[in-house]
PDB file of C-alpha atoms and ligand atoms in Angstrom:
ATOM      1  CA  UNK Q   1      13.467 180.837  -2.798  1.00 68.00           C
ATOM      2  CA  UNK Q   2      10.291 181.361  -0.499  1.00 75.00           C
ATOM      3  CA  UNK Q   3      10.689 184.388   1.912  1.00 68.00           C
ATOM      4  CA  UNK Q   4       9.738 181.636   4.789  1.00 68.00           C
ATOM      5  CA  UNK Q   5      12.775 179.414   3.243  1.00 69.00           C
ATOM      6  CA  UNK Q   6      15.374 182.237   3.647  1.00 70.00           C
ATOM      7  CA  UNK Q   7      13.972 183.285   6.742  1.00 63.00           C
ATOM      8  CA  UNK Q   8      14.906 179.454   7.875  1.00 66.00           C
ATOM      9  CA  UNK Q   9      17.887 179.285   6.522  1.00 62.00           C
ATOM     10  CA  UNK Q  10      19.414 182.554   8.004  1.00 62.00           C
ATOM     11  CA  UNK Q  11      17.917 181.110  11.056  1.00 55.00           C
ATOM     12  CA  UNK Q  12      20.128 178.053  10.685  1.00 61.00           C
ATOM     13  CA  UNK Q  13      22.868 179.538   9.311  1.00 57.00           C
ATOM     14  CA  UNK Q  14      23.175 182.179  12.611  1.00 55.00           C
ATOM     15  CA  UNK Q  15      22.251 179.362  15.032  1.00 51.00           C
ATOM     16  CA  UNK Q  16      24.941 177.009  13.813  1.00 54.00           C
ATOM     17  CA  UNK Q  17      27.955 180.194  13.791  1.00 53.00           C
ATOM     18  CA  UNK Q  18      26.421 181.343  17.393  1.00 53.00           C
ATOM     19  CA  UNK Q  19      26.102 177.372  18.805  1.00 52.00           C
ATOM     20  CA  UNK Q  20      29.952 176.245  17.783  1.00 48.00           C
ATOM     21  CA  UNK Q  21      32.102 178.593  20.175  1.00 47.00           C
ATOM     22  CA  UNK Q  22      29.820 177.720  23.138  1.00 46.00           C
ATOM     23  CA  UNK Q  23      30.386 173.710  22.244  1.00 53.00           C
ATOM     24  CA  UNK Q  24      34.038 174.736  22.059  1.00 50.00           C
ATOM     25  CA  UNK Q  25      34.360 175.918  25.162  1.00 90.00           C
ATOM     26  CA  UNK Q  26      32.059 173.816  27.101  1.00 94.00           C
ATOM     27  CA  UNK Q  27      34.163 172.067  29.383  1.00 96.00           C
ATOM     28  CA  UNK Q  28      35.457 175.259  30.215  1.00 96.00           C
ATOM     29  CA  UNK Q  29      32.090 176.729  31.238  1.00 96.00           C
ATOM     30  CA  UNK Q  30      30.977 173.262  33.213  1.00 97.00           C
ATOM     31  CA  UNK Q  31      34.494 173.443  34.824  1.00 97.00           C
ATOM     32  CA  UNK Q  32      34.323 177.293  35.939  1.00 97.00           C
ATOM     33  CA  UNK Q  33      30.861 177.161  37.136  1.00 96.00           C
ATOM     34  CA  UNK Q  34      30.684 173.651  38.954  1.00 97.00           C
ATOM     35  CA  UNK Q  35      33.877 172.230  39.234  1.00 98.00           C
ATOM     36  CA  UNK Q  36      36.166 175.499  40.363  1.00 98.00           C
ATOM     37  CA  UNK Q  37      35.076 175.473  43.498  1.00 98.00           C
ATOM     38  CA  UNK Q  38      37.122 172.944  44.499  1.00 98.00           C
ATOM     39  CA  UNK Q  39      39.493 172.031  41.507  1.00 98.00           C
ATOM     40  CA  UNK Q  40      40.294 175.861  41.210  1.00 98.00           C
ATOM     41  CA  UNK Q  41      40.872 176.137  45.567  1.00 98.00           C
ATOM     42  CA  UNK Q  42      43.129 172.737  46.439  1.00 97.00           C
ATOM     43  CA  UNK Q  43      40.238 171.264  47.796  1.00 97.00           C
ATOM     44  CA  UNK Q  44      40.332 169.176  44.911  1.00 98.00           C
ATOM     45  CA  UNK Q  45      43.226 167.941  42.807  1.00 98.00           C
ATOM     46  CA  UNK Q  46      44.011 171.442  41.457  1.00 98.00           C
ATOM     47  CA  UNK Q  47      43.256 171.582  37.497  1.00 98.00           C
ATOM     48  CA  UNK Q  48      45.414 171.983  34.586  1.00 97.00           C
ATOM     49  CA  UNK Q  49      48.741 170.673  36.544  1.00 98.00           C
ATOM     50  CA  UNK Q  50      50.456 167.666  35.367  1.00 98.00           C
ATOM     51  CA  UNK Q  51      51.876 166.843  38.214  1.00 98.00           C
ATOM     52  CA  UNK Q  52      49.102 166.172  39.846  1.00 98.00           C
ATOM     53  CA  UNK Q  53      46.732 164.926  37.086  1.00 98.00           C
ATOM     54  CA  UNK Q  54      49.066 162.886  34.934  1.00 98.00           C
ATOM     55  CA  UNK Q  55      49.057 159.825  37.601  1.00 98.00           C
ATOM     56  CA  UNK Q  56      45.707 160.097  37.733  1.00 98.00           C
ATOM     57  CA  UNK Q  57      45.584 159.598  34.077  1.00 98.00           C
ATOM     58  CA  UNK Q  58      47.615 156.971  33.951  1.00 98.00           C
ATOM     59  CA  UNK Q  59      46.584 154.886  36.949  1.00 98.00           C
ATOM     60  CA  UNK Q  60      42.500 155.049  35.844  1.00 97.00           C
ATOM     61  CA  UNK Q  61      42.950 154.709  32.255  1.00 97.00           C
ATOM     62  CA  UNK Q  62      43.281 158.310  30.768  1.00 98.00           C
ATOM     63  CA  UNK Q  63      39.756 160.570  30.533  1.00 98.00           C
ATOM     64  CA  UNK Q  64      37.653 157.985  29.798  1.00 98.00           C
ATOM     65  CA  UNK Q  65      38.561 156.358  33.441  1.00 98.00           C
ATOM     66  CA  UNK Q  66      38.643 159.286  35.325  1.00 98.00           C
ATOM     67  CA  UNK Q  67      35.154 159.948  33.791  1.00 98.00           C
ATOM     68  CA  UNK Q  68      34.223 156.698  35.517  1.00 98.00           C
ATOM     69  CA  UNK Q  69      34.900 157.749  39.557  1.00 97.00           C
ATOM     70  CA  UNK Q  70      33.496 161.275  38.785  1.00 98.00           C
ATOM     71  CA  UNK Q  71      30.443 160.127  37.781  1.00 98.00           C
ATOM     72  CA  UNK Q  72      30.201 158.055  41.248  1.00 98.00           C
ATOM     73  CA  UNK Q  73      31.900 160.837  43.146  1.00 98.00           C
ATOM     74  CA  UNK Q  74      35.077 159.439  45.148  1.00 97.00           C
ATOM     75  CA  UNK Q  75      35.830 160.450  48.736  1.00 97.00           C
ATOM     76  CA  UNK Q  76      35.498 163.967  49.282  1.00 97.00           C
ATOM     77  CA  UNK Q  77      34.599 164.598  45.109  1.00 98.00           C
ATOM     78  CA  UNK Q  78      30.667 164.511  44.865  1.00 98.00           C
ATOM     79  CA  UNK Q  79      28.686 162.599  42.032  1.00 98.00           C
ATOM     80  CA  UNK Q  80      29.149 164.115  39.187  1.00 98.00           C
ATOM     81  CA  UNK Q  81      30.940 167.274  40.780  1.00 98.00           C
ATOM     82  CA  UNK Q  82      27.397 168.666  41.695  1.00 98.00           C
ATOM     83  CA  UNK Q  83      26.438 169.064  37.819  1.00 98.00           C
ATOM     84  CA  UNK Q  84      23.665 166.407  38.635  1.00 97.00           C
ATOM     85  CA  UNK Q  85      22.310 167.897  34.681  1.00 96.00           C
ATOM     86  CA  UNK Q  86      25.374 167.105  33.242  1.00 97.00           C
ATOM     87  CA  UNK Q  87      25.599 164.198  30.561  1.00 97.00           C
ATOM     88  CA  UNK Q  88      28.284 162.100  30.107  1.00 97.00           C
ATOM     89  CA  UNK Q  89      29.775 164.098  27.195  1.00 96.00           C
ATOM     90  CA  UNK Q  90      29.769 167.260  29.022  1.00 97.00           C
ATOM     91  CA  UNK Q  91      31.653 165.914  32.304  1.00 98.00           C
ATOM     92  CA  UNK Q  92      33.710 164.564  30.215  1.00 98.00           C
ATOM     93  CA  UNK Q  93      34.739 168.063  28.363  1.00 97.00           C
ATOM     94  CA  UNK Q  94      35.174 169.589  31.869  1.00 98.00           C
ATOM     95  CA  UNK Q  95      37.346 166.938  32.780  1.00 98.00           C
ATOM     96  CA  UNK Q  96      39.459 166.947  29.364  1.00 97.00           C
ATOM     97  CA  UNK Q  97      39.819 170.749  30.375  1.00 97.00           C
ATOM     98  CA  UNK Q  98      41.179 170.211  34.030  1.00 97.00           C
ATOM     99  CA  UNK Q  99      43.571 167.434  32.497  1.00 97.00           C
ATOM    100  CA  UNK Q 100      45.009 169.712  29.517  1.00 96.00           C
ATOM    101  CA  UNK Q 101      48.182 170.965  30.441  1.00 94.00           C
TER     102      UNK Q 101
HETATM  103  C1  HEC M   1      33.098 169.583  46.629  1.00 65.83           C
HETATM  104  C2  HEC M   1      34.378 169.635  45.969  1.00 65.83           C
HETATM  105  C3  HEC M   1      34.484 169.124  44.544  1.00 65.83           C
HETATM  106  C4  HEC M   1      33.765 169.528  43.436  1.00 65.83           C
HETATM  107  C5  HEC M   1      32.644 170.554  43.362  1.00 65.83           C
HETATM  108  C6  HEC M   1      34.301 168.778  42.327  1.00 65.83           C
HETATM  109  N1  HEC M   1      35.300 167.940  42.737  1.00 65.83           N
HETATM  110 FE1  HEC M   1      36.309 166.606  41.598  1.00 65.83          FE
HETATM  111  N2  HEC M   1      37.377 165.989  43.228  1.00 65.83           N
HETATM  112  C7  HEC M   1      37.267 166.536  44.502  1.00 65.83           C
HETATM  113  C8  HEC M   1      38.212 165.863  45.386  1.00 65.83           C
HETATM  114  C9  HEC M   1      38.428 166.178  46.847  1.00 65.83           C
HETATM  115  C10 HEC M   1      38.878 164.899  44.602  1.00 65.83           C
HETATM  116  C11 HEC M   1      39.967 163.905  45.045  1.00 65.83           C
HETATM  117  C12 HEC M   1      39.283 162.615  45.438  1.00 65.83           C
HETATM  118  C13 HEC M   1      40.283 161.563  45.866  1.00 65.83           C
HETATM  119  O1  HEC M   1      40.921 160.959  44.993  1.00 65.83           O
HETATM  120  O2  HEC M   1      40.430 161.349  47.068  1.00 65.83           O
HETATM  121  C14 HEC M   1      38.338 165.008  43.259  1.00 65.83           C
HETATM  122  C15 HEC M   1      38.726 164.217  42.181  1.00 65.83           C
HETATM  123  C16 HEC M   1      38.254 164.342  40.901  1.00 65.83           C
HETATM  124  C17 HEC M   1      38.670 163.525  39.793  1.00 65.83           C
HETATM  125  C18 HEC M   1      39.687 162.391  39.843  1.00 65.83           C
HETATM  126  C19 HEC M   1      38.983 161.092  40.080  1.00 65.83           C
HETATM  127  C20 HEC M   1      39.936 159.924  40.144  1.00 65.83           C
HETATM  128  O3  HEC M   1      39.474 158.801  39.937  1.00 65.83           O
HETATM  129  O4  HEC M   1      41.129 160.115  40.405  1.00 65.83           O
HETATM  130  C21 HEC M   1      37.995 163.972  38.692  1.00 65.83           C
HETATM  131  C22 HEC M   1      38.095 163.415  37.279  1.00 65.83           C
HETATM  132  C23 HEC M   1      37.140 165.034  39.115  1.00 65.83           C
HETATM  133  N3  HEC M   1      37.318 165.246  40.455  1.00 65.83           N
HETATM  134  C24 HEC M   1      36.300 165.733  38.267  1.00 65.83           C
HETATM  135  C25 HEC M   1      35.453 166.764  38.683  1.00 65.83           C
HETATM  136  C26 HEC M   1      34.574 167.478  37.799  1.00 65.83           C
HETATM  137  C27 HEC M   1      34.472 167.241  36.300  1.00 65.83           C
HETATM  138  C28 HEC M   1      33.897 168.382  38.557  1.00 65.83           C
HETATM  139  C29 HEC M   1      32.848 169.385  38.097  1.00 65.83           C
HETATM  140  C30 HEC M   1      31.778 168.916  37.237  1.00 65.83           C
HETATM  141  C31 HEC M   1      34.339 168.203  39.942  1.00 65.83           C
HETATM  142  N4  HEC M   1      35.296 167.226  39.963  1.00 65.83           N
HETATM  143  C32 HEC M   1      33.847 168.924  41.017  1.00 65.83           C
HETATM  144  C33 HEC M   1      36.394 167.521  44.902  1.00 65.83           C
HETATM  145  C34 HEC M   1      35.456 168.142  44.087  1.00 65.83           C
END
């Protein structure tokens, strides 16, 4: 192997270990640093409590519906939470965290 090969594939190899924890906790992150503020205060359906969350759930068609009015923003809960940067994927994750009891 070429010294510029291994040199890649360490690269890889380090990038792929470092990258997976981060995607694992993702929703987590988004949640704490945009979505706290008011899910993590009561200005906001409080996170992580079923009582609140699970007739959400079930009125707006689990995540994947909830995902929906987020995106829009619905009465006092702004577009997208304020994470104007956020994709689809990663709104999601914060919200799978706030409904994961
Ligand atoms: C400025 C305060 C605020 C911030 C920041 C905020 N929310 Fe909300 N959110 C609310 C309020 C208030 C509601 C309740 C709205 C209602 O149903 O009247 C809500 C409701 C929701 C709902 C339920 C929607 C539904 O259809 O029942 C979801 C999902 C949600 N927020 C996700 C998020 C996510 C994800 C973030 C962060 C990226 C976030 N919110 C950030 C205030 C906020």
């Amino acid at each position: 192997m070429k010294l510029t090969q291994k040199i890649t594939t360490t690269i890889a190899i380090s990038l792929m270990t470092m990258t997976l924890p981060i995607q694992a906790g993702e929703g987590e992150n988004i949640y704490n640093q945009y979505c706290m503020a008011c899910h993590g205060t009561g200005i906001g359906p409080m996170a992580r409590q079923q009582n609140i969350w699970q007739p959400r759930l079930q009125q707006k068609g689990g995540v994947d519906g909830l995902l929906k009015s987020a995106k829009t923003g619905i009465n006092a809960m702004p577009p997208k939470g304020t994470c104007m940067n956020c994709t689809d994927e990663q709104l999601h994750s914060a919200i799978t965290y706030m409904t994961t009891f």
